[in-house]
PDB file of C-alpha atoms in Angstrom:
ATOM      1  CA  MET A   1     110.747 102.372 111.902  1.00 90.00           C
ATOM      2  CA  VAL A   2     111.488  99.135 110.041  1.00 89.00           C
ATOM      3  CA  SER A   3     114.376 100.591 108.048  1.00 89.00           C
ATOM      4  CA  HIS A   4     115.845 102.390 111.076  1.00 92.00           C
ATOM      5  CA  LEU A   5     115.801  99.291 113.280  1.00 92.00           C
ATOM      6  CA  GLN A   6     117.064  96.977 110.543  1.00 89.00           C
ATOM      7  CA  LYS A   7     119.958  99.346 109.779  1.00 90.00           C
ATOM      8  CA  LEU A   8     120.736  99.530 113.486  1.00 91.00           C
ATOM      9  CA  LYS A   9     120.674  95.749 113.781  1.00 90.00           C
ATOM     10  CA  ALA A  10     123.004  95.405 110.771  1.00 88.00           C
ATOM     11  CA  LEU A  11     125.305  98.116 112.140  1.00 89.00           C
ATOM     12  CA  TRP A  12     125.813  96.320 115.445  1.00 89.00           C
ATOM     13  CA  GLY A  13     125.993  92.888 113.819  1.00 86.00           C
ATOM     14  CA  GLU A  14     128.023  90.556 116.022  1.00 86.00           C
ATOM     15  CA  LYS A  15     129.347  93.350 118.252  1.00 89.00           C
ATOM     16  CA  LYS A  16     128.610  92.983 121.947  1.00 91.00           C
ATOM     17  CA  LEU A  17     126.227  95.266 123.814  1.00 91.00           C
ATOM     18  CA  SER A  18     126.638  96.371 127.414  1.00 89.00           C
ATOM     19  CA  ASP A  19     125.326  93.012 128.661  1.00 89.00           C
ATOM     20  CA  GLY A  20     127.925  91.089 126.657  1.00 91.00           C
ATOM     21  CA  LYS A  21     125.445  89.751 124.081  1.00 91.00           C
ATOM     22  CA  THR A  22     124.680  90.692 120.477  1.00 90.00           C
ATOM     23  CA  ILE A  23     121.692  92.844 119.526  1.00 91.00           C
ATOM     24  CA  GLY A  24     119.899  89.964 117.774  1.00 87.00           C
ATOM     25  CA  GLY A  25     118.895  86.519 118.940  1.00 85.00           C
ATOM     26  CA  LYS A  26     116.092  84.960 120.918  1.00 83.00           C
ATOM     27  CA  GLY A  27     114.358  87.438 123.210  1.00 84.00           C
ATOM     28  CA  ARG A  28     116.229  90.363 121.668  1.00 89.00           C
ATOM     29  CA  LEU A  29     115.825  92.518 118.520  1.00 89.00           C
ATOM     30  CA  THR A  30     114.500  89.892 116.120  1.00 87.00           C
ATOM     31  CA  ASP A  31     112.659  90.597 112.857  1.00 85.00           C
ATOM     32  CA  ALA A  32     109.413  89.670 114.613  1.00 85.00           C
ATOM     33  CA  ILE A  33     110.084  92.243 117.356  1.00 89.00           C
ATOM     34  CA  ILE A  34     110.946  94.873 114.718  1.00 90.00           C
ATOM     35  CA  SER A  35     107.607  94.156 113.032  1.00 87.00           C
ATOM     36  CA  LYS A  36     105.769  94.532 116.356  1.00 88.00           C
ATOM     37  CA  LEU A  37     107.517  97.797 117.230  1.00 91.00           C
ATOM     38  CA  THR A  38     106.671  99.133 113.784  1.00 91.00           C
ATOM     39  CA  THR A  39     103.007  98.201 114.236  1.00 89.00           C
ATOM     40  CA  PHE A  40     102.904  99.841 117.678  1.00 90.00           C
ATOM     41  CA  TYR A  41     104.600 102.964 116.284  1.00 92.00           C
ATOM     42  CA  GLY A  42     102.035 103.223 113.477  1.00 90.00           C
ATOM     43  CA  ASN A  43      99.153 102.715 115.912  1.00 89.00           C
ATOM     44  CA  ALA A  44     100.522 105.474 118.167  1.00 91.00           C
ATOM     45  CA  ILE A  45     100.506 107.948 115.278  1.00 90.00           C
ATOM     46  CA  ARG A  46      97.113 106.968 113.870  1.00 88.00           C
ATOM     47  CA  ALA A  47      95.374 106.984 117.263  1.00 88.00           C
ATOM     48  CA  ASN A  48      96.668 110.473 118.087  1.00 89.00           C
ATOM     49  CA  SER A  49      96.788 112.146 114.679  1.00 87.00           C
ATOM     50  CA  HIS A  50      94.899 115.159 116.081  1.00 89.00           C
ATOM     51  CA  ASN A  51      97.559 116.222 118.588  1.00 91.00           C
ATOM     52  CA  VAL A  52     101.376 116.260 118.281  1.00 91.00           C
ATOM     53  CA  ASN A  53     101.988 116.164 122.038  1.00 92.00           C
ATOM     54  CA  GLU A  54      99.772 113.105 122.527  1.00 92.00           C
ATOM     55  CA  MET A  55     101.278 111.502 119.444  1.00 92.00           C
ATOM     56  CA  ARG A  56     104.802 111.974 120.791  1.00 93.00           C
ATOM     57  CA  GLN A  57     103.836 110.623 124.215  1.00 93.00           C
ATOM     58  CA  ALA A  58     102.225 107.556 122.584  1.00 93.00           C
ATOM     59  CA  VAL A  59     105.401 106.885 120.585  1.00 93.00           C
ATOM     60  CA  TRP A  60     107.542 106.993 123.724  1.00 93.00           C
ATOM     61  CA  ALA A  61     104.971 104.787 125.468  1.00 93.00           C
ATOM     62  CA  VAL A  62     105.980 102.050 123.026  1.00 93.00           C
ATOM     63  CA  TRP A  63     109.636 102.283 124.046  1.00 93.00           C
ATOM     64  CA  VAL A  64     109.084 102.418 127.813  1.00 92.00           C
ATOM     65  CA  HIS A  65     106.424  99.701 127.653  1.00 92.00           C
ATOM     66  CA  THR A  66     108.699  97.222 125.849  1.00 91.00           C
ATOM     67  CA  SER A  67     111.560  97.964 128.246  1.00 89.00           C
ATOM     68  CA  SER A  68     109.494  97.505 131.413  1.00 90.00           C
ATOM     69  CA  THR A  69     110.174  94.634 133.820  1.00 88.00           C
ATOM     70  CA  ASP A  70     108.573  93.283 136.981  1.00 87.00           C
ATOM     71  CA  ASP A  71     111.285  95.026 139.035  1.00 87.00           C
ATOM     72  CA  GLU A  72     111.035  98.263 137.066  1.00 88.00           C
ATOM     73  CA  PRO A  73     107.568  98.816 135.498  1.00 88.00           C
ATOM     74  CA  LYS A  74     107.615 101.928 133.323  1.00 88.00           C
ATOM     75  CA  HIS A  75     104.070 102.418 132.110  1.00 89.00           C
ATOM     76  CA  TRP A  76     103.533 106.092 132.914  1.00 88.00           C
ATOM     77  CA  PHE A  77     103.016 106.959 129.224  1.00 88.00           C
ATOM     78  CA  CYS A  78     100.685 104.015 128.525  1.00 89.00           C
ATOM     79  CA  PRO A  79      96.893 104.622 128.441  1.00 88.00           C
ATOM     80  CA  LYS A  80      95.101 104.093 131.743  1.00 89.00           C
ATOM     81  CA  GLY A  81      91.861 102.239 132.449  1.00 88.00           C
ATOM     82  CA  LYS A  82      90.256  98.899 131.672  1.00 86.00           C
ATOM     83  CA  ASN A  83      90.269  99.476 127.892  1.00 87.00           C
ATOM     84  CA  SER A  84      93.981 100.236 127.687  1.00 88.00           C
ATOM     85  CA  TRP A  85      96.167  98.198 125.297  1.00 88.00           C
ATOM     86  CA  CYS A  86      98.686  98.081 128.158  1.00 90.00           C
ATOM     87  CA  LYS A  87      97.905  94.935 130.143  1.00 90.00           C
ATOM     88  CA  TYR A  88      99.864  96.236 133.139  1.00 90.00           C
ATOM     89  CA  ASN A  89      97.633  99.318 133.453  1.00 90.00           C
ATOM     90  CA  VAL A  90      94.566  97.095 132.996  1.00 91.00           C
ATOM     91  CA  SER A  91      95.759  94.993 135.928  1.00 91.00           C
ATOM     92  CA  VAL A  92      96.276  98.201 137.937  1.00 89.00           C
ATOM     93  CA  HIS A  93      92.690  99.199 137.169  1.00 90.00           C
ATOM     94  CA  ASN A  94      91.464  95.744 138.223  1.00 90.00           C
ATOM     95  CA  ASN A  95      93.666  95.696 141.373  1.00 90.00           C
ATOM     96  CA  THR A  96      95.439  92.543 140.170  1.00 90.00           C
ATOM     97  CA  VAL A  97      98.871  94.073 139.601  1.00 86.00           C
ATOM     98  CA  ASN A  98     100.446  91.667 142.109  1.00 87.00           C
ATOM     99  CA  GLU A  99      99.518  88.783 139.826  1.00 87.00           C
ATOM    100  CA  PHE A 100     100.858  90.478 136.675  1.00 89.00           C
ATOM    101  CA  SER A 101     104.084  89.270 135.039  1.00 89.00           C
ATOM    102  CA  HIS A 102     105.907  91.080 132.236  1.00 87.00           C
ATOM    103  CA  LYS A 103     106.499  88.985 129.113  1.00 84.00           C
ATOM    104  CA  ASN A 104     108.455  89.602 125.903  1.00 78.00           C
ATOM    105  CA  THR A 105     110.355  92.457 127.511  1.00 87.00           C
ATOM    106  CA  LEU A 106     113.407  93.694 125.647  1.00 89.00           C
ATOM    107  CA  PRO A 107     116.675  93.533 127.635  1.00 90.00           C
ATOM    108  CA  LYS A 108     117.882  96.868 129.001  1.00 90.00           C
ATOM    109  CA  ALA A 109     120.978  96.812 126.767  1.00 92.00           C
ATOM    110  CA  VAL A 110     118.837  96.444 123.622  1.00 93.00           C
ATOM    111  CA  SER A 111     116.381  99.126 124.778  1.00 92.00           C
ATOM    112  CA  GLU A 112     119.201 101.622 125.262  1.00 93.00           C
ATOM    113  CA  VAL A 113     120.565 100.910 121.776  1.00 93.00           C
ATOM    114  CA  ILE A 114     117.212 101.449 120.041  1.00 94.00           C
ATOM    115  CA  LYS A 115     116.349 104.539 122.126  1.00 93.00           C
ATOM    116  CA  PRO A 116     117.971 106.983 119.602  1.00 93.00           C
ATOM    117  CA  VAL A 117     115.686 105.554 116.888  1.00 93.00           C
ATOM    118  CA  PHE A 118     112.613 106.486 118.930  1.00 94.00           C
ATOM    119  CA  LYS A 119     114.143 109.883 119.616  1.00 93.00           C
ATOM    120  CA  ASP A 120     114.588 110.542 115.879  1.00 93.00           C
ATOM    121  CA  LEU A 121     111.161 109.215 114.923  1.00 92.00           C
ATOM    122  CA  SER A 122     109.353 111.203 117.624  1.00 92.00           C
ATOM    123  CA  HIS A 123     110.814 114.554 116.563  1.00 92.00           C
ATOM    124  CA  TRP A 124     108.298 117.405 116.522  1.00 90.00           C
ATOM    125  CA  LYS A 125     108.943 118.253 112.859  1.00 89.00           C
ATOM    126  CA  LEU A 126     108.319 114.693 111.733  1.00 88.00           C
ATOM    127  CA  LEU A 127     105.168 114.185 113.808  1.00 89.00           C
ATOM    128  CA  ARG A 128     103.656 117.509 112.686  1.00 89.00           C
ATOM    129  CA  ARG A 129     103.590 116.103 109.165  1.00 86.00           C
ATOM    130  CA  CYS A 130     101.395 113.255 110.469  1.00 85.00           C
ATOM    131  CA  LEU A 131      98.647 115.559 111.781  1.00 84.00           C
ATOM    132  CA  GLY A 132      95.282 114.728 110.283  1.00 80.00           C
ATOM    133  CA  GLY A 133      96.210 111.108 109.684  1.00 72.00           C
ATOM    134  CA  LYS A 134      96.867 111.694 106.000  1.00 69.00           C
ATOM    135  CA  VAL A 135      98.620 108.926 104.082  1.00 64.00           C
ATOM    136  CA  GLN A 136     100.164 108.349 100.668  1.00 64.00           C
ATOM    137  CA  ASN A 137      97.673 105.602  99.767  1.00 65.00           C
ATOM    138  CA  ALA A 138      95.815 107.720  97.212  1.00 63.00           C
ATOM    139  CA  ASN A 139      99.047 108.690  95.462  1.00 66.00           C
ATOM    140  CA  GLU A 140     100.336 105.118  95.457  1.00 72.00           C
ATOM    141  CA  SER A 141      97.015 103.872  94.110  1.00 80.00           C
ATOM    142  CA  LEU A 142      97.202 106.287  91.174  1.00 83.00           C
ATOM    143  CA  ASN A 143     100.846 105.382  90.578  1.00 85.00           C
ATOM    144  CA  SER A 144      99.993 101.679  90.423  1.00 84.00           C
ATOM    145  CA  LEU A 145      97.382 102.401  87.738  1.00 83.00           C
ATOM    146  CA  ILE A 146      99.899 104.373  85.679  1.00 87.00           C
ATOM    147  CA  TRP A 147     102.459 101.560  85.865  1.00 86.00           C
ATOM    148  CA  LYS A 148      99.747  99.077  84.864  1.00 84.00           C
ATOM    149  CA  TYR A 149      99.368 100.824  81.526  1.00 84.00           C
ATOM    150  CA  SER A 150     103.062 101.712  81.225  1.00 86.00           C
ATOM    151  CA  PRO A 151     105.100  99.051  83.124  1.00 84.00           C
ATOM    152  CA  LYS A 152     108.412 100.129  84.614  1.00 76.00           C
ATOM    153  CA  LEU A 153     110.139  97.067  83.191  1.00 75.00           C
ATOM    154  CA  ILE A 154     109.273  98.076  79.639  1.00 77.00           C
ATOM    155  CA  GLY A 155     110.878 101.232  78.300  1.00 74.00           C
ATOM    156  CA  SER A 156     108.265 103.768  77.192  1.00 78.00           C
ATOM    157  CA  GLY A 157     108.576 107.100  75.449  1.00 85.00           C
ATOM    158  CA  ILE A 158     107.129 110.357  76.745  1.00 88.00           C
ATOM    159  CA  ASN A 159     103.956 110.057  74.649  1.00 91.00           C
ATOM    160  CA  VAL A 160     103.130 106.546  75.894  1.00 89.00           C
ATOM    161  CA  THR A 161     103.759 107.638  79.492  1.00 88.00           C
ATOM    162  CA  LYS A 162     101.489 110.666  79.068  1.00 90.00           C
ATOM    163  CA  ILE A 163      98.713 108.523  77.595  1.00 89.00           C
ATOM    164  CA  ALA A 164      99.114 106.035  80.484  1.00 88.00           C
ATOM    165  CA  ALA A 165      98.856 108.882  83.001  1.00 90.00           C
ATOM    166  CA  PHE A 166      95.732 110.290  81.316  1.00 89.00           C
ATOM    167  CA  ILE A 167      93.986 106.895  81.173  1.00 87.00           C
ATOM    168  CA  ALA A 168      94.959 106.133  84.797  1.00 88.00           C
ATOM    169  CA  ALA A 169      93.567 109.494  85.978  1.00 88.00           C
ATOM    170  CA  CYS A 170      90.276 108.814  84.171  1.00 86.00           C
ATOM    171  CA  GLU A 171      89.986 105.325  85.647  1.00 85.00           C
ATOM    172  CA  TYR A 172      90.951 106.545  89.122  1.00 83.00           C
ATOM    173  CA  ASN A 173      88.211 109.205  89.081  1.00 84.00           C
ATOM    174  CA  ASP A 174      85.449 107.567  87.011  1.00 83.00           C
ATOM    175  CA  ARG A 175      86.139 103.833  87.340  1.00 83.00           C
ATOM    176  CA  SER A 176      86.298 101.514  84.354  1.00 83.00           C
ATOM    177  CA  LYS A 177      83.285 103.102  82.643  1.00 80.00           C
ATOM    178  CA  ASN A 178      85.633 105.820  81.364  1.00 83.00           C
ATOM    179  CA  ARG A 179      86.825 103.270  78.812  1.00 84.00           C
ATOM    180  CA  ILE A 180      83.402 103.424  77.158  1.00 86.00           C
ATOM    181  CA  ASP A 181      83.611 107.234  77.079  1.00 86.00           C
ATOM    182  CA  LEU A 182      87.065 106.976  75.540  1.00 85.00           C
ATOM    183  CA  MET A 183      85.874 104.530  72.890  1.00 87.00           C
ATOM    184  CA  ARG A 184      82.947 106.818  72.111  1.00 88.00           C
ATOM    185  CA  ALA A 185      85.271 109.821  71.776  1.00 88.00           C
ATOM    186  CA  LEU A 186      87.435 107.841  69.323  1.00 87.00           C
ATOM    187  CA  ASN A 187      84.337 106.820  67.306  1.00 90.00           C
ATOM    188  CA  LEU A 188      84.922 103.121  68.043  1.00 89.00           C
ATOM    189  CA  LYS A 189      82.123 100.593  67.982  1.00 89.00           C
ATOM    190  CA  ILE A 190      80.698  99.799  71.421  1.00 89.00           C
ATOM    191  CA  ASN A 191      78.859  96.554  72.112  1.00 89.00           C
ATOM    192  CA  LYS A 192      77.259  94.877  75.115  1.00 88.00           C
ATOM    193  CA  THR A 193      80.405  92.876  75.899  1.00 90.00           C
ATOM    194  CA  ASN A 194      82.473  96.067  76.294  1.00 87.00           C
ATOM    195  CA  ILE A 195      80.004  97.474  78.800  1.00 87.00           C
ATOM    196  CA  LEU A 196      79.678  94.222  80.771  1.00 89.00           C
ATOM    197  CA  ASN A 197      83.463  93.879  81.006  1.00 89.00           C
ATOM    198  CA  CYS A 198      83.752  97.350  82.540  1.00 86.00           C
ATOM    199  CA  VAL A 199      80.948  96.624  85.014  1.00 87.00           C
ATOM    200  CA  ASN A 200      82.547  93.310  86.060  1.00 89.00           C
ATOM    201  CA  ILE A 201      85.974  94.925  86.514  1.00 86.00           C
ATOM    202  CA  ASP A 202      84.464  97.486  88.897  1.00 85.00           C
ATOM    203  CA  LYS A 203      82.549  94.805  90.827  1.00 87.00           C
ATOM    204  CA  VAL A 204      85.683  92.721  91.332  1.00 86.00           C
ATOM    205  CA  ARG A 205      87.687  95.782  92.385  1.00 81.00           C
ATOM    206  CA  LYS A 206      85.050  96.785  94.965  1.00 82.00           C
ATOM    207  CA  SER A 207      84.701  93.313  96.456  1.00 83.00           C
ATOM    208  CA  THR A 208      88.494  92.902  96.656  1.00 80.00           C
ATOM    209  CA  ALA A 209      88.859  96.296  98.345  1.00 76.00           C
ATOM    210  CA  LYS A 210      86.135  95.511 100.897  1.00 78.00           C
ATOM    211  CA  ARG A 211      87.747  92.178 101.738  1.00 76.00           C
ATOM    212  CA  GLN A 212      91.215  93.686 102.151  1.00 71.00           C
ATOM    213  CA  VAL A 213      90.120  96.523 104.458  1.00 68.00           C
ATOM    214  CA  SER A 214      88.046  94.277 106.714  1.00 72.00           C
ATOM    215  CA  LYS A 215      89.439  93.852 110.210  1.00 66.00           C
ATOM    216  CA  THR A 216      89.449  90.065 109.902  1.00 72.00           C
ATOM    217  CA  SER A 217      91.485  90.163 106.697  1.00 70.00           C
ATOM    218  CA  PHE A 218      93.898  92.732 108.145  1.00 68.00           C
ATOM    219  CA  GLU A 219      94.485  90.710 111.302  1.00 74.00           C
ATOM    220  CA  ALA A 220      94.966  87.527 109.260  1.00 77.00           C
ATOM    221  CA  ARG A 221      97.603  89.166 107.042  1.00 74.00           C
ATOM    222  CA  LYS A 222      99.374  90.609 110.066  1.00 73.00           C
ATOM    223  CA  ALA A 223      99.380  87.241 111.872  1.00 77.00           C
ATOM    224  CA  LYS A 224     100.650  85.460 108.751  1.00 80.00           C
ATOM    225  CA  LYS A 225     103.468  87.979 108.303  1.00 75.00           C
ATOM    226  CA  LEU A 226     104.472  87.698 111.966  1.00 74.00           C
ATOM    227  CA  LYS A 227     104.433  83.893 111.771  1.00 78.00           C
ATOM    228  CA  ILE A 228     106.755  83.924 108.746  1.00 77.00           C
ATOM    229  CA  LEU A 229     109.143  86.347 110.477  1.00 70.00           C
ATOM    230  CA  LYS A 230     109.276  84.102 113.554  1.00 71.00           C
ATOM    231  CA  GLN A 231     109.994  81.045 111.393  1.00 74.00           C
ATOM    232  CA  ILE A 232     112.817  82.864 109.610  1.00 70.00           C
ATOM    233  CA  GLU A 233     114.269  83.980 112.927  1.00 67.00           C
ATOM    234  CA  GLN A 234     114.139  80.408 114.302  1.00 71.00           C
ATOM    235  CA  CYS A 235     115.987  79.155 111.216  1.00 73.00           C
ATOM    236  CA  LYS A 236     118.667  81.825 111.702  1.00 65.00           C
ATOM    237  CA  LEU A 237     119.118  80.820 115.328  1.00 64.00           C
ATOM    238  CA  ALA A 238     119.351  77.128 114.414  1.00 69.00           C
ATOM    239  CA  GLU A 239     121.494  77.383 111.279  1.00 65.00           C
ATOM    240  CA  GLY A 240     123.027  80.848 111.363  1.00 61.00           C
ATOM    241  CA  ASN A 241     122.945  83.165 108.351  1.00 58.00           C
ATOM    242  CA  THR A 242     122.671  81.031 105.218  1.00 56.00           C
ATOM    243  CA  TYR A 243     123.058  84.020 102.924  1.00 54.00           C
ATOM    244  CA  ALA A 244     124.836  87.347 103.020  1.00 52.00           C
ATOM    245  CA  ALA A 245     125.697  89.683 100.152  1.00 49.00           C
ATOM    246  CA  GLY A 246     129.210  89.006  98.831  1.00 49.00           C
ATOM    247  CA  THR A 247     129.841  86.145 101.255  1.00 47.00           C
ATOM    248  CA  PHE A 248     129.416  83.093  99.037  1.00 44.00           C
TER     249      PHE A 248
END
């Protein structure tokens, strides 16, 4: 979603939309809005990973929700009830819809331009691959271990790369204690310091992982990222683009 919307934003550039304004700018398709749409898109897939039809409806709920206005509320795809993430439907449930006011709504011209992106990213073939909520995290985690022992920036031969892959697989499956097994297999001397180092490495890794997956930590990182994006967007609006490839 990020790459699609950023490419679309770059493609339109300074060209005018149907309302006579550019695609970017305050209240339009900013980097902060792209980040929000991406988060909503991911949530739609994760929350409905058991059913393609519900997943597809949730994805389109993002588009219609962000294009809704007080004159034209379009929340038919949004979840109903008091626990819905859609504040409009919550107000409907609480019979306070007359007091509700839409905020941060994307202009109709921008919504129409980004509609093809949602069409592409809600295709049946693509969403079927998301069934079960499976991710690439495990693969990326193993890859990061391999590159730790054989950095990409340093040229390595096939033997070094193989050894790095073998060590990474052992550590991925058996934690740092596999180093002791490896030393024992190579008839190396093992002392108390070697064992304590492996234990400490695993403790630090576990505590770091627990902290990073906690809801508080996740929300803090998301808020920090959004804050930075908003600051960058404000600078662009105030100063214009201060850098562009091949411009200076």
